[in-house]
Coordinates of C-alpha atoms in Angstrom, one line a residue:
S9 CA -40.2 -7.1 47.3
C10 CA -41.0 -5.3 44.0
D11 CA -39.6 -4.5 40.7
A12 CA -39.3 -0.5 40.4
G13 CA -38.2 -0.7 36.8
N14 CA -35.8 1.9 35.7
T15 CA -37.7 5.3 36.1
N16 CA -38.0 7.5 39.1
A17 CA -41.8 7.6 38.8
R18 CA -41.8 3.6 39.2
A19 CA -39.2 3.8 42.0
E20 CA -41.3 6.4 43.8
E21 CA -44.5 4.3 43.4
A22 CA -42.7 1.3 44.8
A23 CA -41.3 3.1 47.6
R24 CA -44.7 4.5 48.4
Q25 CA -46.4 1.1 48.4
L26 CA -43.6 -0.3 50.8
V27 CA -43.9 2.7 53.1
K28 CA -47.5 2.3 53.1
L29 CA -47.1 -1.3 54.2
G30 CA -45.2 -0.2 57.1
A31 CA -41.6 -1.2 55.8
V32 CA -39.0 0.4 58.2
A33 CA -36.3 0.1 55.5
V34 CA -36.1 0.0 51.9
V35 CA -33.2 -1.5 49.8
G36 CA -32.9 0.2 46.5
P37 CA -33.1 2.0 44.1
T38 CA -29.9 1.5 42.3
D39 CA -29.7 4.7 40.5
G40 CA -28.6 8.1 42.1
D41 CA -31.3 10.2 40.6
A42 CA -34.0 7.7 41.8
V43 CA -32.5 7.6 45.4
L44 CA -32.8 11.3 45.6
S45 CA -36.3 11.3 44.2
V46 CA -37.5 8.5 46.5
S47 CA -35.6 9.9 49.5
T48 CA -37.1 13.3 49.3
K49 CA -40.5 12.3 48.1
Q50 CA -41.3 9.2 50.2
T51 CA -39.0 7.7 52.8
I52 CA -37.7 10.7 54.6
S53 CA -41.0 12.0 55.4
A54 CA -42.1 8.6 56.5
G55 CA -39.1 7.9 58.7
T56 CA -38.0 5.1 56.5
L57 CA -34.4 4.1 56.0
L58 CA -33.3 3.9 52.4
L59 CA -30.3 1.8 51.5
S60 CA -28.9 1.9 47.9
P61 CA -26.7 -1.0 47.0
T62 CA -24.9 0.8 43.8
A63 CA -25.9 4.6 43.8
M64 CA -22.6 6.8 43.9
S65 CA -23.9 10.2 43.7
S66 CA -22.3 12.4 46.6
S67 CA -25.4 14.5 46.7
I68 CA -27.2 11.7 48.3
N69 CA -24.9 12.4 51.4
D70 CA -26.0 16.1 51.3
L71 CA -29.6 15.2 51.9
V72 CA -31.1 16.6 55.1
D73 CA -32.8 13.3 56.0
R74 CA -32.1 12.5 59.7
D75 CA -29.4 9.9 58.5
L76 CA -31.9 8.0 56.7
S77 CA -30.4 7.7 53.3
W78 CA -27.5 5.5 52.9
L79 CA -25.2 4.4 50.1
M80 CA -23.4 0.9 50.1
S81 CA -20.9 1.8 47.5
P82 CA -18.2 4.5 47.6
T83 CA -19.3 8.0 46.1
M84 CA -17.5 9.3 43.1
E85 CA -15.6 11.7 45.2
Q86 CA -14.2 8.7 47.0
R87 CA -13.3 6.9 43.9
A88 CA -11.9 10.0 42.2
P89 CA -8.3 9.6 43.4
L90 CA -8.1 6.1 42.0
M91 CA -9.5 7.4 38.7
K92 CA -7.1 10.3 38.7
L93 CA -4.0 7.9 39.3
S94 CA -5.2 5.7 36.5
L95 CA -5.3 8.8 34.1
V96 CA -2.0 10.0 35.1
A97 CA -0.5 6.3 34.5
L98 CA -2.4 6.4 31.2
E99 CA -1.0 9.8 30.2
H100 CA 2.5 8.9 30.8
Q101 CA 2.2 5.7 29.1
L102 CA 0.7 7.3 26.0
S103 CA 3.1 10.3 26.0
A104 CA 6.1 7.9 25.9
E105 CA 4.4 6.0 23.1
R106 CA 3.2 8.5 20.9
Q107 CA 5.6 11.3 21.4
Q108 CA 3.1 14.0 20.8
E109 CA 0.7 16.2 22.5
L110 CA -2.3 14.3 23.9
K111 CA -5.9 15.0 23.6
I112 CA -8.8 14.0 25.8
G113 CA -12.3 14.0 25.9
V114 CA -14.7 13.7 28.8
V115 CA -18.4 12.9 28.4
F116 CA -20.8 13.0 31.2
E117 CA -24.4 11.9 31.7
D118 CA -26.5 14.8 32.9
N119 CA -27.8 12.8 35.9
A120 CA -26.7 12.9 39.6
L121 CA -24.0 10.3 39.0
G122 CA -22.5 12.1 35.9
R123 CA -22.5 15.5 37.5
S124 CA -20.9 14.3 40.7
S125 CA -18.3 12.3 38.5
L126 CA -17.5 15.4 36.5
A127 CA -17.3 17.6 39.7
S128 CA -14.7 15.2 41.3
L129 CA -12.5 15.3 38.2
E130 CA -12.8 18.8 37.0
Q131 CA -9.5 20.2 38.6
H132 CA -7.6 17.1 37.4
K133 CA -4.7 18.0 35.1
F134 CA -4.3 16.1 31.7
A135 CA -1.7 17.2 29.4
G136 CA -0.9 20.3 31.5
E137 CA -4.5 21.5 31.5
T138 CA -7.3 21.2 34.0
L139 CA -10.1 19.1 32.6
S140 CA -12.4 22.2 33.6
S141 CA -10.5 24.1 30.8
A142 CA -12.3 22.5 28.0
G143 CA -12.5 24.8 25.1
S144 CA -9.2 26.4 26.0
R145 CA -7.0 27.7 22.9
S146 CA -5.0 24.5 22.9
G147 CA -8.0 22.6 21.6
R148 CA -6.6 19.4 23.4
I149 CA -9.7 19.0 25.9
R150 CA -13.3 18.4 25.1
L151 CA -15.9 18.4 27.6
D152 CA -19.5 17.3 26.8
R153 CA -22.9 16.4 28.3
F154 CA -24.2 13.2 26.9
P155 CA -27.6 14.1 25.3
S156 CA -30.9 12.1 26.1
E157 CA -31.9 12.2 22.6
P158 CA -30.6 9.3 20.2
A159 CA -29.9 11.6 17.4
D160 CA -28.0 14.1 19.5
R161 CA -25.9 11.2 20.8
A162 CA -25.0 10.1 17.3
A163 CA -23.9 13.6 16.5
L164 CA -21.8 13.7 19.7
I165 CA -20.2 10.5 18.9
A166 CA -19.4 11.6 15.2
A167 CA -17.9 14.8 16.6
Y168 CA -15.6 12.7 18.9
R169 CA -14.6 10.7 15.8
A170 CA -13.5 13.9 14.1
F171 CA -11.8 15.3 17.4
S172 CA -9.9 11.9 17.6
P173 CA -9.0 12.1 21.5
D174 CA -6.4 9.9 22.8
V175 CA -8.5 9.2 25.9
I176 CA -12.1 9.3 26.4
V177 CA -13.5 9.5 29.9
L178 CA -17.1 8.2 30.2
L179 CA -18.9 9.5 33.4
G180 CA -22.3 7.9 34.0
Q181 CA -24.1 4.7 34.0
S182 CA -22.7 1.7 32.3
G183 CA -25.1 1.9 29.4
L184 CA -23.1 4.8 28.4
V185 CA -20.0 2.6 27.6
T186 CA -22.1 0.3 25.2
E187 CA -23.0 3.3 22.7
W188 CA -19.4 4.5 22.6

């Protein structure tokens, strides 16, 4: 057992030590980017099974890994139908209540989870437009990457206040919610 912390480098070091000790399986890390890093740099070449209890990035399923990297949670692609149903229900409810054209903002973290979440929703239609048509002439859809720098995040949050969407979809780790 070890605490790999929250960085890829620490997760890789923890996996390296566990592989060196002869572990046949590793449970963790929990973040999709760390799983990809640990798998490609440590466990696959050692023939060690890697189980992630919470990572959801579909790119983990795409690894050429001799079936050694496993997810215990559904991927974002598997969760996307439920998200789409929820967005449709929310859109219908808000349309009935507000009697106006709705606006939506989609913010994604630039990591494995955020990118796979975005890919699973890009073709979803909200207010008659696909989410991938952000920047269209209607001005009702906004799509942004969540920056890693705090100052850039504050500017993005301020821009969303000015945009004033009816719905904001946050795609990424749970920490994203606390800042918004």
